[in-house]
């Protein structure tokens, strides 16, 4: 008898809980999408971290997944994460937008947020070449997608920074091999800088180590080739400086 009473109480509590959840869900859905979106924007203005607005936009997406307000809410959530320096969350939110609404109105901006998030993650982890490579790929992908050139100048500047940081790491690897007297490995890394990052500040240093490494290996003819390249680069740089001064 006691077991039956206990089971009845559990059933009543379960029904009551489900009813409360249904009421709460109905309260969310009962608000039209424009009001939910407006409430989310209001929370952004009133609270610095905007965690409540993100929750509102999540509810908006669940209740009205195909509403234009839901689309805007999802992309605004990604932006909020970015402004809060929650770069991985920003990346995920922007990626979810693209996955849920391929070709959507804000797809290019979502790609821009993904590229920015990857860029900042790479800056934070600037000794991790894999992070730098990911940021470069994201920026280059956006560059190719941005047919109207909305973000081109920003992309170019960020790519410069990523390329320089990558070149810095590659030259460190090359110097490590040089200290170990692994001259062919040194040459390979330094050639990567010369060929892939010709605008970096490390090219002159890379050429010098290529020349020294070839000489240490006894390939004086190859060393001479790179000596000429270095000389031409040095001459061109001096000529450019003189032209700028005139």
Tab-separated table of C-alpha atoms in Angstrom, residues 82 85 87 114-136 139 157-166 168-169:
chain	number	residue	atom	x	y	z
A	82	UNK	CA	33.632	37.982	-29.654
A	85	UNK	CA	36.848	37.806	-25.819
A	87	UNK	CA	36.809	33.592	-29.108
A	114	UNK	CA	35.109	33.148	-37.535
A	115	UNK	CA	38.240	34.641	-39.104
A	116	UNK	CA	38.546	37.227	-36.321
A	117	UNK	CA	38.128	34.567	-33.634
A	118	UNK	CA	40.801	32.386	-35.256
A	119	UNK	CA	43.077	35.414	-35.583
A	120	UNK	CA	42.846	36.290	-31.893
A	121	UNK	CA	43.285	32.665	-30.841
A	122	UNK	CA	46.441	32.583	-32.975
A	123	UNK	CA	47.755	35.795	-31.385
A	124	UNK	CA	47.188	34.344	-27.921
A	125	UNK	CA	48.945	31.102	-28.980
A	126	UNK	CA	51.515	32.700	-31.291
A	127	UNK	CA	54.080	29.917	-30.773
A	128	UNK	CA	51.638	27.298	-32.079
A	129	UNK	CA	52.119	27.035	-35.844
A	130	UNK	CA	48.926	24.975	-36.222
A	131	UNK	CA	46.882	27.844	-34.734
A	132	UNK	CA	48.647	30.348	-36.998
A	133	UNK	CA	47.970	28.132	-40.029
A	134	UNK	CA	44.275	27.840	-39.104
A	135	UNK	CA	43.963	31.624	-38.813
A	136	UNK	CA	45.668	32.079	-42.188
A	139	UNK	CA	41.427	34.776	-43.454
A	157	UNK	CA	46.508	43.675	-42.360
A	158	UNK	CA	45.688	40.629	-40.255
A	159	UNK	CA	47.285	38.279	-42.797
A	160	UNK	CA	50.475	40.360	-42.602
A	161	UNK	CA	50.579	39.882	-38.845
A	162	UNK	CA	49.878	36.133	-39.091
A	163	UNK	CA	52.516	35.679	-41.797
A	164	UNK	CA	55.118	37.523	-39.735
A	165	UNK	CA	54.352	35.470	-36.628
A	166	UNK	CA	54.551	32.260	-38.679
A	168	UNK	CA	59.162	34.013	-36.669
A	169	UNK	CA	58.346	30.467	-35.609
